CHARMM-style PDB file with segment names, atoms N, HN, CA, C and O in Angstrom:
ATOM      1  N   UNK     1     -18.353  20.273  18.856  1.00  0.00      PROA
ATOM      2  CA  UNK     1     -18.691  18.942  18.392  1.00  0.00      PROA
ATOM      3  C   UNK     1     -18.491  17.969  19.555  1.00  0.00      PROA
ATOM      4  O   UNK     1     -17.498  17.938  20.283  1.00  0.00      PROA
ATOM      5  N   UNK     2     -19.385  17.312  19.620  1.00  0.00      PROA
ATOM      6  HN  UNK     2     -20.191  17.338  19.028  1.00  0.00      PROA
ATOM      7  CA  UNK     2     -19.485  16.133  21.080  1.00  0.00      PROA
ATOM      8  C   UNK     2     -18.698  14.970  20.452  1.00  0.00      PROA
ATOM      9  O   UNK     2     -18.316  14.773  19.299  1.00  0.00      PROA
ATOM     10  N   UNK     3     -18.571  14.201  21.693  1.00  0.00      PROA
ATOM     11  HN  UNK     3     -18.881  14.361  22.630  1.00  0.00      PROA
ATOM     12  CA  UNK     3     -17.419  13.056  21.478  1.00  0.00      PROA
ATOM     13  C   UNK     3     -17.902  12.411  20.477  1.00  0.00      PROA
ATOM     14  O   UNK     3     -17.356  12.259  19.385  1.00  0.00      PROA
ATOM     15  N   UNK     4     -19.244  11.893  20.918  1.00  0.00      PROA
ATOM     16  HN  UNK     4     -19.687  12.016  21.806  1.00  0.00      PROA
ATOM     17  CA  UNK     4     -19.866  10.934  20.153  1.00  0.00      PROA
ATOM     18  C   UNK     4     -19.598  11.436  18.664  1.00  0.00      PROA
ATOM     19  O   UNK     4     -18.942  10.703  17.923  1.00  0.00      PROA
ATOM     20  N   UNK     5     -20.108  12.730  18.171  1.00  0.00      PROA
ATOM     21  HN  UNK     5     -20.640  13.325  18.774  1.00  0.00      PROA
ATOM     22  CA  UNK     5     -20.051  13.093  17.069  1.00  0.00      PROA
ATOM     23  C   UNK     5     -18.619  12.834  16.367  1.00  0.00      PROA
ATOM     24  O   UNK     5     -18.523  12.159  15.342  1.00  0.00      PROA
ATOM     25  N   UNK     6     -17.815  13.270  16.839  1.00  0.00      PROA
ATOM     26  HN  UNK     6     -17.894  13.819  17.672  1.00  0.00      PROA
ATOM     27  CA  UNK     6     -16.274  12.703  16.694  1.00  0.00      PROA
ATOM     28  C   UNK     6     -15.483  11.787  16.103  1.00  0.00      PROA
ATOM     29  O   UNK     6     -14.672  11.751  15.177  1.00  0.00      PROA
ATOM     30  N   UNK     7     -16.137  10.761  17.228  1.00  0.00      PROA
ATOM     31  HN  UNK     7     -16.795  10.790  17.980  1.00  0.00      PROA
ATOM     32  CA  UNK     7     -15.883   9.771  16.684  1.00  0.00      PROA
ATOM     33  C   UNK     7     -17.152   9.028  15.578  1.00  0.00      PROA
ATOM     34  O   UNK     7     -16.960   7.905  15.113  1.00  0.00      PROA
ATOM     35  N   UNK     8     -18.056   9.596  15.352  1.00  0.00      PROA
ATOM     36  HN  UNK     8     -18.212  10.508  15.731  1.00  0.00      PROA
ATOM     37  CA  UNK     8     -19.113   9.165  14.246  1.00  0.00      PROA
ATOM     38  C   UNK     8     -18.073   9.662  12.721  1.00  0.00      PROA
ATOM     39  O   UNK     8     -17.664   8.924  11.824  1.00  0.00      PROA
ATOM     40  N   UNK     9     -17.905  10.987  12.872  1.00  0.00      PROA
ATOM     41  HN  UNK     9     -18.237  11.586  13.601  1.00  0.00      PROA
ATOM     42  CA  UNK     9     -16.912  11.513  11.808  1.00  0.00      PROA
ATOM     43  C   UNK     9     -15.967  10.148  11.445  1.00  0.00      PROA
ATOM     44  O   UNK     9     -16.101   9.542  10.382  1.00  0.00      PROA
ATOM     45  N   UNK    10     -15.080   9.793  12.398  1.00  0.00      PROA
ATOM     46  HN  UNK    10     -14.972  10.285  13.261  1.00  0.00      PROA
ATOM     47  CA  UNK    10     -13.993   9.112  12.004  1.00  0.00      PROA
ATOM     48  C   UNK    10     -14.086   7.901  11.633  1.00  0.00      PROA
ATOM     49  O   UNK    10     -13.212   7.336  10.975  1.00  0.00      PROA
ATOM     50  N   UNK    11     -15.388   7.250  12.097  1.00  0.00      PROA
ATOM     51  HN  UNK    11     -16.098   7.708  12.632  1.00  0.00      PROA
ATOM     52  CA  UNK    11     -16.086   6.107  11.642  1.00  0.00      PROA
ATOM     53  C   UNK    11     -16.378   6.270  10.174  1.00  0.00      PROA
ATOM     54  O   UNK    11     -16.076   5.360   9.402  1.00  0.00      PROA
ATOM     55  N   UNK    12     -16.912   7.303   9.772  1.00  0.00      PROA
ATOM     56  HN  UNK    12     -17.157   8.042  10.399  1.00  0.00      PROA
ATOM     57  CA  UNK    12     -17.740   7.298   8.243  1.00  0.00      PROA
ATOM     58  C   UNK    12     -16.678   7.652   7.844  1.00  0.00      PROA
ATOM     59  O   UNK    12     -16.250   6.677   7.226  1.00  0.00      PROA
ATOM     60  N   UNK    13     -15.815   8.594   7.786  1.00  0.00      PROA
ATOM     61  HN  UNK    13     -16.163   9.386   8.287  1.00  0.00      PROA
ATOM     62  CA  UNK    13     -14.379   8.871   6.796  1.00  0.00      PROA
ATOM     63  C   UNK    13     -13.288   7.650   6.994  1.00  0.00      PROA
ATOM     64  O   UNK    13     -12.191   7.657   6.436  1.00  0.00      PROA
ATOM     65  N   UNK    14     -13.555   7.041   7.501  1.00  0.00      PROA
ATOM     66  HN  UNK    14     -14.446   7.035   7.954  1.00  0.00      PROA
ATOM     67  CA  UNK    14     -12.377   5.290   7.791  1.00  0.00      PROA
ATOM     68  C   UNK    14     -13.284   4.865   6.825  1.00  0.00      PROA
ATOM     69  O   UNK    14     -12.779   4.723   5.711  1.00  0.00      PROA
ATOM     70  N   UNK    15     -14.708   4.571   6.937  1.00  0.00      PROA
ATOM     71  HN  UNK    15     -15.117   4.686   7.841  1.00  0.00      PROA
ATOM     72  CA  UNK    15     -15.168   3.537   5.978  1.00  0.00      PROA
ATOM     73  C   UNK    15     -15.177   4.098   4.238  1.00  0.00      PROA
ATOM     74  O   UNK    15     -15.343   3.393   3.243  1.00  0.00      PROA
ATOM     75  N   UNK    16     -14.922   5.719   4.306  1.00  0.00      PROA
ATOM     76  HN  UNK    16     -14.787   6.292   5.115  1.00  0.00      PROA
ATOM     77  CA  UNK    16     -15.417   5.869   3.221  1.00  0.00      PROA
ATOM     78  C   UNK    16     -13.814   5.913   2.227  1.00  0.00      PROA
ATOM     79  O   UNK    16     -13.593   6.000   1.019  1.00  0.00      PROA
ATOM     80  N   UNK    17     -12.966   5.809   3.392  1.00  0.00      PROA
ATOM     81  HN  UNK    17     -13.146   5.739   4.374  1.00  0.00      PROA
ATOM     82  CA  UNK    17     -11.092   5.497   3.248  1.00  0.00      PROA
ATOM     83  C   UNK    17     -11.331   3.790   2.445  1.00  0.00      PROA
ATOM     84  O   UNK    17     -11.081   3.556   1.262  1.00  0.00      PROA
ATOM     85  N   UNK    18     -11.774   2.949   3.282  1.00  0.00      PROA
ATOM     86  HN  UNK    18     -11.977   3.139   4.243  1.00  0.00      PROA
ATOM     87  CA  UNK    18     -12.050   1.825   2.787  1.00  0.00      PROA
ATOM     88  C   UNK    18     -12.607   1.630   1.587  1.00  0.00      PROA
ATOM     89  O   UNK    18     -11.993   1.113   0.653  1.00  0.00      PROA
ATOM     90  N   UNK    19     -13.768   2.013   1.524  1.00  0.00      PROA
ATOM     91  HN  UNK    19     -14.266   2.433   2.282  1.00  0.00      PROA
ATOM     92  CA  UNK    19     -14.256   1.746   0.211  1.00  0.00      PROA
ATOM     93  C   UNK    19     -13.629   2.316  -0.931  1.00  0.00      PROA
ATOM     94  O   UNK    19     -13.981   1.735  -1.958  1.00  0.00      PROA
ATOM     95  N   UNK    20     -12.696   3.395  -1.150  1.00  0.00      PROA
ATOM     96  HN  UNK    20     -12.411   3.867  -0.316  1.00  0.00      PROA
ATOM     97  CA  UNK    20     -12.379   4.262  -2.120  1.00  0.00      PROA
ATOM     98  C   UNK    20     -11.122   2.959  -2.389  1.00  0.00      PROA
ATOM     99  O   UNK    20     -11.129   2.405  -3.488  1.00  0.00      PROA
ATOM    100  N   UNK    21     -10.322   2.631  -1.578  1.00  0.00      PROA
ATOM    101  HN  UNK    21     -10.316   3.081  -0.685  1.00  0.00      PROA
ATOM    102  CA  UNK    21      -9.436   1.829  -1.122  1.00  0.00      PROA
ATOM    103  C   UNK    21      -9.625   0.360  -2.221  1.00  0.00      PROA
ATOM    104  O   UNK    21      -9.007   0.037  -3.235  1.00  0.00      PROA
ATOM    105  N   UNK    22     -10.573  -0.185  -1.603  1.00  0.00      PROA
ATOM    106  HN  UNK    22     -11.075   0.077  -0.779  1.00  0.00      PROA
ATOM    107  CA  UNK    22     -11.162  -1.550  -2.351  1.00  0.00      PROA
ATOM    108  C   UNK    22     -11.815  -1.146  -3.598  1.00  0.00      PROA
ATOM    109  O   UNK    22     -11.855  -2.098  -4.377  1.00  0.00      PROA
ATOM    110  N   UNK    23     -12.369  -0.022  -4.094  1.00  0.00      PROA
ATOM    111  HN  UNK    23     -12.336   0.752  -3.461  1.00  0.00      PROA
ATOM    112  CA  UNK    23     -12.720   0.108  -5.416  1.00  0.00      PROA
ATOM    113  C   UNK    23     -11.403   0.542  -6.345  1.00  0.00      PROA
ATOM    114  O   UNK    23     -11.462   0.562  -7.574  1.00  0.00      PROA
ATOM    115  N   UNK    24     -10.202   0.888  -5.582  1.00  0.00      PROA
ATOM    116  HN  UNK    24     -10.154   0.873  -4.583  1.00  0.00      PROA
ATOM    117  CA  UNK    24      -9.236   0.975  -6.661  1.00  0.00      PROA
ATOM    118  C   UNK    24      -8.698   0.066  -6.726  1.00  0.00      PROA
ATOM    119  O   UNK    24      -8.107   0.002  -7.804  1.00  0.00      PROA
ATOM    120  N   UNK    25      -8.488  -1.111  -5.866  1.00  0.00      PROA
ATOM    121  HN  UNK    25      -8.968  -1.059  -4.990  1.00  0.00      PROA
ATOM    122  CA  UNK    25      -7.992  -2.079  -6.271  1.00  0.00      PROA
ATOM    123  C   UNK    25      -8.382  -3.239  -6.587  1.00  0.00      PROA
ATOM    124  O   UNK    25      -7.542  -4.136  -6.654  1.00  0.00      PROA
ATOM    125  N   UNK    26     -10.037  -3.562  -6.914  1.00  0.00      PROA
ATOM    126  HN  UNK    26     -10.720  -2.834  -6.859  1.00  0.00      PROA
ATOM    127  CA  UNK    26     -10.727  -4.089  -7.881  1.00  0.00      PROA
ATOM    128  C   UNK    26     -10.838  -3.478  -9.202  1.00  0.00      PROA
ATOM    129  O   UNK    26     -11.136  -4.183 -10.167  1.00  0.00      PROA
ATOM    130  N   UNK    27     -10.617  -2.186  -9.331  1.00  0.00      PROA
ATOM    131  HN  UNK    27     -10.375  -1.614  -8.547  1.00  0.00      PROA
ATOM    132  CA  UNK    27     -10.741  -1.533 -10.772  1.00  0.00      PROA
ATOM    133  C   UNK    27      -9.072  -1.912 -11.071  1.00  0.00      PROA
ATOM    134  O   UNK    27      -8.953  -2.205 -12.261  1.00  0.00      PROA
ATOM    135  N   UNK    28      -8.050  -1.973 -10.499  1.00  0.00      PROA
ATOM    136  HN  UNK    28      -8.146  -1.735  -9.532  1.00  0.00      PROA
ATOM    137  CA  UNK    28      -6.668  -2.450 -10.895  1.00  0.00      PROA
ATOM    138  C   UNK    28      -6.619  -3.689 -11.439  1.00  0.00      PROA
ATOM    139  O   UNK    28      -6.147  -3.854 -12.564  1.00  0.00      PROA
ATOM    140  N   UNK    29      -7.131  -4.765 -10.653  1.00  0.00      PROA
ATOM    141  HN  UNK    29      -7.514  -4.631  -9.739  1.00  0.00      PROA
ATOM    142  CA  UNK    29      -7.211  -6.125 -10.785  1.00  0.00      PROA
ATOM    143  C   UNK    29      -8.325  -6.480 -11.885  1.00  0.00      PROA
ATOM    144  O   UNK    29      -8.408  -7.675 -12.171  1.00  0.00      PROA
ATOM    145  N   UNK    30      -9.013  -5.773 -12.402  1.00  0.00      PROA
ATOM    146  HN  UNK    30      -8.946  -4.803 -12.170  1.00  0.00      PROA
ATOM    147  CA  UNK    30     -10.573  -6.377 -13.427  1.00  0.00      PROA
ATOM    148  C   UNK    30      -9.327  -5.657 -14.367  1.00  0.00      PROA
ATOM    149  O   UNK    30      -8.907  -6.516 -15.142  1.00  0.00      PROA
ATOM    150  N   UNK    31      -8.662  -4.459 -14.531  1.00  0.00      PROA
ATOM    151  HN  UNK    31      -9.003  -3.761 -13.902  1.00  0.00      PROA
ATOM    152  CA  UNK    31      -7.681  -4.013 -15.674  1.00  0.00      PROA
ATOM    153  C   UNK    31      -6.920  -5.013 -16.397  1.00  0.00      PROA
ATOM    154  O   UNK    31      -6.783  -5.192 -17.607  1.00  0.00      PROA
ATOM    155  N   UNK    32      -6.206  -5.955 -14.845  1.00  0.00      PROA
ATOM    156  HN  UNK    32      -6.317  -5.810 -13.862  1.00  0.00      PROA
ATOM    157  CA  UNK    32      -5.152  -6.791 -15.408  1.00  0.00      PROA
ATOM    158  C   UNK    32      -5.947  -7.904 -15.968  1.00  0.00      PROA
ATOM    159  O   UNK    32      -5.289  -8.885 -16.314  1.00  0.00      PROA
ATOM    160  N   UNK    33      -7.132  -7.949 -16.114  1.00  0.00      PROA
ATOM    161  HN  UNK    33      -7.666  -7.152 -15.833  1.00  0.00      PROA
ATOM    162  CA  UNK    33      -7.370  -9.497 -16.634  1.00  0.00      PROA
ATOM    163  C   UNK    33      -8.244  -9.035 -17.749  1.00  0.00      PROA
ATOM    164  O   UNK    33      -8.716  -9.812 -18.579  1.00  0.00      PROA
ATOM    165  N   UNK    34      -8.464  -7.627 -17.746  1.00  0.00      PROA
ATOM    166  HN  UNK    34      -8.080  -6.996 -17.072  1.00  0.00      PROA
ATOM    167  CA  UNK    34      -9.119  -7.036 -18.972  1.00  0.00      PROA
ATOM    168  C   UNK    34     -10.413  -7.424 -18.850  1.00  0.00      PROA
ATOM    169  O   UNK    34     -10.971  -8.291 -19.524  1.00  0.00      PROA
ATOM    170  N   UNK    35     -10.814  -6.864 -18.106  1.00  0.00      PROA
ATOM    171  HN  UNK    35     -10.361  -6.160 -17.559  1.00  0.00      PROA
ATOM    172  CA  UNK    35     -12.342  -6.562 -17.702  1.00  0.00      PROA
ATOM    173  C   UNK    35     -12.648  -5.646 -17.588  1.00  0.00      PROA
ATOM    174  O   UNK    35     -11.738  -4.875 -17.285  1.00  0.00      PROA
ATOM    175  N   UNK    36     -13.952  -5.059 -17.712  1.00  0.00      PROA
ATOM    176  HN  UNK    36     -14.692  -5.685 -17.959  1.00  0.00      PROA
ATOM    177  CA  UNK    36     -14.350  -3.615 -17.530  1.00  0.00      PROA
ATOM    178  C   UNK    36     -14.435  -3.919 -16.217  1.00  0.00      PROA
ATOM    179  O   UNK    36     -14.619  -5.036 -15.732  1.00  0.00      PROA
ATOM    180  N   UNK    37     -14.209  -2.257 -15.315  1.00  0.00      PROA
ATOM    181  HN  UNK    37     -14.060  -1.350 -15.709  1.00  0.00      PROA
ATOM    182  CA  UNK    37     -13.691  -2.172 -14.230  1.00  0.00      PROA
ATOM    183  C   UNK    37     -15.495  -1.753 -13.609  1.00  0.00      PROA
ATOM    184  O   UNK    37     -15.858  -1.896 -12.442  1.00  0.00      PROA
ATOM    185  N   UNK    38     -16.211  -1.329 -14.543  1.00  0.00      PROA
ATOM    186  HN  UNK    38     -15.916  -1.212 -15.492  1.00  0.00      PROA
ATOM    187  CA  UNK    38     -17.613  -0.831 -13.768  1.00  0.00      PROA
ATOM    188  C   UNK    38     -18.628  -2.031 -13.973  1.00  0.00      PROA
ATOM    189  O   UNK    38     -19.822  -1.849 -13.735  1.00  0.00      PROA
ATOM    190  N   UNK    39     -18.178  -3.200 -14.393  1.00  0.00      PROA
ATOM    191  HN  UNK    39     -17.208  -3.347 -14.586  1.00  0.00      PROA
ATOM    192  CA  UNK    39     -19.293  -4.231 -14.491  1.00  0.00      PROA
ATOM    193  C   UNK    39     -18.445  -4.923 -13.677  1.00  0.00      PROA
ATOM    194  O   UNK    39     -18.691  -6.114 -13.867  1.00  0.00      PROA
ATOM    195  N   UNK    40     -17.303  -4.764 -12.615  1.00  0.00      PROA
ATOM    196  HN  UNK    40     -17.104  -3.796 -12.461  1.00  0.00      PROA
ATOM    197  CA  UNK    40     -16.612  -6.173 -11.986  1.00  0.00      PROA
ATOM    198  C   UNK    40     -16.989  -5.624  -9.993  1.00  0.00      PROA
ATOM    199  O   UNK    40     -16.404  -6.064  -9.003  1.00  0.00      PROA
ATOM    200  N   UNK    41     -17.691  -4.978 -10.017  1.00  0.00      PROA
ATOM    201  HN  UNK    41     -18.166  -4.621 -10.821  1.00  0.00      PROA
ATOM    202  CA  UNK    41     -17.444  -3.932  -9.000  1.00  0.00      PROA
ATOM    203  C   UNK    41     -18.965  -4.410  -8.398  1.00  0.00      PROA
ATOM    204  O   UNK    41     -19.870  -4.367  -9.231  1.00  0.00      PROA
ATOM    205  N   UNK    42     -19.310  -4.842  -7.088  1.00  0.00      PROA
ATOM    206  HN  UNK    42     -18.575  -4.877  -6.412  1.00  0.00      PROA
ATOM    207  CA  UNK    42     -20.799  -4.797  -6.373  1.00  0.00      PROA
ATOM    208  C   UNK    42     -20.591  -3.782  -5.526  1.00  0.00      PROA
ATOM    209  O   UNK    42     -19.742  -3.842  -4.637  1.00  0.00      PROA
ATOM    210  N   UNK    43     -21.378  -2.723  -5.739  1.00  0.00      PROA
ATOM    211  HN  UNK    43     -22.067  -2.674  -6.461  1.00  0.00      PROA
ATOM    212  CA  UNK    43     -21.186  -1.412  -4.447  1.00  0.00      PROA
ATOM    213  C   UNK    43     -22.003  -1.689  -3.677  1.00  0.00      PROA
ATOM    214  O   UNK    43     -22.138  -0.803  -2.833  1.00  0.00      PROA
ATOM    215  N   UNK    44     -22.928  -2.893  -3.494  1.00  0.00      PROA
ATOM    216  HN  UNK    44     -22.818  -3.612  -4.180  1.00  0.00      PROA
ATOM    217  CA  UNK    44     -23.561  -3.185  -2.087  1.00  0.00      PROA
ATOM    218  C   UNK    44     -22.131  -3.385  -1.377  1.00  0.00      PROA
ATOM    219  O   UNK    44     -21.888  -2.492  -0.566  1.00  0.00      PROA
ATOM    220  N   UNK    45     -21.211  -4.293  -1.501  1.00  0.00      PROA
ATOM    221  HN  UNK    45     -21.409  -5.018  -2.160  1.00  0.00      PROA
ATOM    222  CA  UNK    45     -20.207  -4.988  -0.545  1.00  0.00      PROA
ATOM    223  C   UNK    45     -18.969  -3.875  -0.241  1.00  0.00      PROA
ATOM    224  O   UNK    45     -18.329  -3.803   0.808  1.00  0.00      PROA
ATOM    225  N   UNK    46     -18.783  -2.918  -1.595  1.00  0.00      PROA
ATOM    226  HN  UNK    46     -19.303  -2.977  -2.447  1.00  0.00      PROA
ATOM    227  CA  UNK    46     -17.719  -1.829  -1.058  1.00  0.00      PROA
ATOM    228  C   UNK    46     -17.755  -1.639   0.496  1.00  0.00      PROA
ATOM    229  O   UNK    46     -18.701  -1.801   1.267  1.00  0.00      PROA
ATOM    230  N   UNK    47     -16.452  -1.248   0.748  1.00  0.00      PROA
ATOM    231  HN  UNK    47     -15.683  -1.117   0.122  1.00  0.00      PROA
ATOM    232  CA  UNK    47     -16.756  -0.932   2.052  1.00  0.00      PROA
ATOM    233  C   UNK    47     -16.866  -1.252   3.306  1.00  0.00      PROA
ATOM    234  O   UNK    47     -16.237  -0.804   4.265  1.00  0.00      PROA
ATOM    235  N   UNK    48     -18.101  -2.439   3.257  1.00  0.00      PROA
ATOM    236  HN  UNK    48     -18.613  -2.803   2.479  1.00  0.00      PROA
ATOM    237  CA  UNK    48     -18.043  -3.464   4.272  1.00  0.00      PROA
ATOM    238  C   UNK    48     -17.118  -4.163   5.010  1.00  0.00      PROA
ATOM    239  O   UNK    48     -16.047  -4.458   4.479  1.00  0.00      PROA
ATOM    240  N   UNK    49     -17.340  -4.462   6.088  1.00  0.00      PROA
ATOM    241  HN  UNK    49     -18.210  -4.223   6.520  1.00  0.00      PROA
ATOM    242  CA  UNK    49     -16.281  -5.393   6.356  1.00  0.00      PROA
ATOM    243  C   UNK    49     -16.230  -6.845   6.603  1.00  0.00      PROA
ATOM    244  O   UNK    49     -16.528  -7.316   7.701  1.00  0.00      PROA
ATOM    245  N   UNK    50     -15.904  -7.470   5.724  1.00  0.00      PROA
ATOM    246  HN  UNK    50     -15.663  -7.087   4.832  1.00  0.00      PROA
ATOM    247  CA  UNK    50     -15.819  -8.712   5.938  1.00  0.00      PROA
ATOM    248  C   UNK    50     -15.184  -9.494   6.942  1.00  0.00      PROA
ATOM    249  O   UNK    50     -13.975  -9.429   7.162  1.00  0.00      PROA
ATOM    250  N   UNK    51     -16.066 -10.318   7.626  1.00  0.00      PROA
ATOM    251  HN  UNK    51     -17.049 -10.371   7.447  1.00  0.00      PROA
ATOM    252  CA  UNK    51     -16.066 -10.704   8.894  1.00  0.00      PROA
ATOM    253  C   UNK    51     -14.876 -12.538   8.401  1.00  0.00      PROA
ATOM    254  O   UNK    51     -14.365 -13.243   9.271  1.00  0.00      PROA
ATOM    255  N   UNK    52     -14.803 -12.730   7.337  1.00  0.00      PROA
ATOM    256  HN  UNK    52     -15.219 -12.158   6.630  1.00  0.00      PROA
ATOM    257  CA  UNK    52     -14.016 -13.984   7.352  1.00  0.00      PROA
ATOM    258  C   UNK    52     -12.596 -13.488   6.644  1.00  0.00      PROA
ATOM    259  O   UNK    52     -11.787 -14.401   6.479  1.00  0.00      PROA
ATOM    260  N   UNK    53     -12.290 -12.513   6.320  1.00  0.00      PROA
ATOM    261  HN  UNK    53     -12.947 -11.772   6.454  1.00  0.00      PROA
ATOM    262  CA  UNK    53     -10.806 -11.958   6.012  1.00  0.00      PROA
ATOM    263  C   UNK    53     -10.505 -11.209   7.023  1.00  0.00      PROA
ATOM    264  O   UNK    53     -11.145 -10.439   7.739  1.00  0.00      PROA
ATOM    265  N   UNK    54      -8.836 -11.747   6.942  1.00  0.00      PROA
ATOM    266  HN  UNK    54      -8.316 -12.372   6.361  1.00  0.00      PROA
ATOM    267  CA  UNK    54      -8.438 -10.325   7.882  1.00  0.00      PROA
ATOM    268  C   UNK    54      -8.048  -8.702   7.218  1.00  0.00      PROA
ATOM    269  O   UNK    54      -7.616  -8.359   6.117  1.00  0.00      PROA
ATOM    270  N   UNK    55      -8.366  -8.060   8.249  1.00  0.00      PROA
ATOM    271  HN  UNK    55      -8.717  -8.339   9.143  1.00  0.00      PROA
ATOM    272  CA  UNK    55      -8.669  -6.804   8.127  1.00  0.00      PROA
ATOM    273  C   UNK    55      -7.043  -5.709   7.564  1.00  0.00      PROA
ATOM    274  O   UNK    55      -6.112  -6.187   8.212  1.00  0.00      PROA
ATOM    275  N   UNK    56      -6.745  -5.067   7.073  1.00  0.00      PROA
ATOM    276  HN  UNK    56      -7.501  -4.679   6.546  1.00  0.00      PROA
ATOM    277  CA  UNK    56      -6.049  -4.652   6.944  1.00  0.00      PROA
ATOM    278  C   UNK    56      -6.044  -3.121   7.072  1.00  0.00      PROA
ATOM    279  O   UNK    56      -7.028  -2.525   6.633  1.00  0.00      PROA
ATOM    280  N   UNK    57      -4.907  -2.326   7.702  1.00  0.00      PROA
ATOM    281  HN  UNK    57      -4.108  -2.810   8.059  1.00  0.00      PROA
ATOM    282  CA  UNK    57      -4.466  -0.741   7.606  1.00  0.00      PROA
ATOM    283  C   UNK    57      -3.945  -0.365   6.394  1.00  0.00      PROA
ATOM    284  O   UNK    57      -3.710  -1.252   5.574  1.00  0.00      PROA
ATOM    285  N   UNK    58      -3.702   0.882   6.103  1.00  0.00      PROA
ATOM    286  HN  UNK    58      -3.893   1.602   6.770  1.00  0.00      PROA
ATOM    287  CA  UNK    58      -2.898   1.500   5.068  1.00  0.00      PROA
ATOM    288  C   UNK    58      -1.562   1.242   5.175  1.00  0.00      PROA
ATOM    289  O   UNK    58      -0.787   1.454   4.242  1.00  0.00      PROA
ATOM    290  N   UNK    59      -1.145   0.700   6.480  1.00  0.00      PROA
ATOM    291  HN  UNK    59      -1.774   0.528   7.238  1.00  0.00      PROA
ATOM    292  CA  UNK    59       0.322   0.978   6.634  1.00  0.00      PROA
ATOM    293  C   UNK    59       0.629  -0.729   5.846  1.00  0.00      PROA
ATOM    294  O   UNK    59       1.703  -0.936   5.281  1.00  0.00      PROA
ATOM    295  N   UNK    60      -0.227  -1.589   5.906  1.00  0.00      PROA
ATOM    296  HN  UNK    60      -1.099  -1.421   6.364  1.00  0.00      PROA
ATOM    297  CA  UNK    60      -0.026  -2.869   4.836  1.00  0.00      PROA
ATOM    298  C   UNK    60      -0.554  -3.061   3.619  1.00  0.00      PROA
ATOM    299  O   UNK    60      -0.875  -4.171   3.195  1.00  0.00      PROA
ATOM    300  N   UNK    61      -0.650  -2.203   3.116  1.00  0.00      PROA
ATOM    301  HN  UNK    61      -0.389  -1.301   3.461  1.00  0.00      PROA
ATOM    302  CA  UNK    61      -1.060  -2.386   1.678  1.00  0.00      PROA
ATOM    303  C   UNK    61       0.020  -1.667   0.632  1.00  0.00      PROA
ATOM    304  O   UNK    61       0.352  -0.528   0.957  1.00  0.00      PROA
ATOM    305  N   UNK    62       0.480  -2.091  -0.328  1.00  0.00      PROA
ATOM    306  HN  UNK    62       0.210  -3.017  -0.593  1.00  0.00      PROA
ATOM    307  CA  UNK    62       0.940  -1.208  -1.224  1.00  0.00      PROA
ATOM    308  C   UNK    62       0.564  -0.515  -2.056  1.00  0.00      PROA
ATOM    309  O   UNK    62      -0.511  -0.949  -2.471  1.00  0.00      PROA
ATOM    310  N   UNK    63       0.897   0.466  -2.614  1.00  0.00      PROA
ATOM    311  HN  UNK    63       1.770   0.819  -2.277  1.00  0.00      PROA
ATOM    312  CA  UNK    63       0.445   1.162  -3.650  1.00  0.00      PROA
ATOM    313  C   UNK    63       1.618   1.490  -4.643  1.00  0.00      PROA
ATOM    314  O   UNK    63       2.746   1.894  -4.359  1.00  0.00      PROA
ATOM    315  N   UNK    64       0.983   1.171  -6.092  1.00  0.00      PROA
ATOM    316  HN  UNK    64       0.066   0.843  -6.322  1.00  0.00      PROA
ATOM    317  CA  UNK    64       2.365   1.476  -6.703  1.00  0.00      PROA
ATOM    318  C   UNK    64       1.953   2.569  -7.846  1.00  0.00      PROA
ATOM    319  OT1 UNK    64       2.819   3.063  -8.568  1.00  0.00      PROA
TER     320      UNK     64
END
């Protein structure tokens, strides 16, 4: 496997870390206010990265 390829891997499994990431914790948050969790959710934006928030790792987020 070539570099490039490599790092293409780690690119798409980071983003696909992300999105799994932000869909559980919009399906947490539509719970607490009692919303259905599959009508609160745009899977165009999963994922993405939003260029006016800051960005966050796993090592700052909690999970409980």
């Amino acid at each position: 496997m070539s570099t490039q390829d490599q790092a293409r891997a780690l690119m798409v499994r980071h983003q696909h870390m992300v999105k799994n990431r932000e869909h559980c914790l919009l399906s947490r948050a539509a719970a607490e206010v009692g919303m259905p969790a599959e009508l609160t959710i745009p899977n165009s934006n999963l994922g993405k990265a939003d260029s006016e928030r800051t960005h966050y790792t796993p090592n700052q987020v909690g999970l409980s």
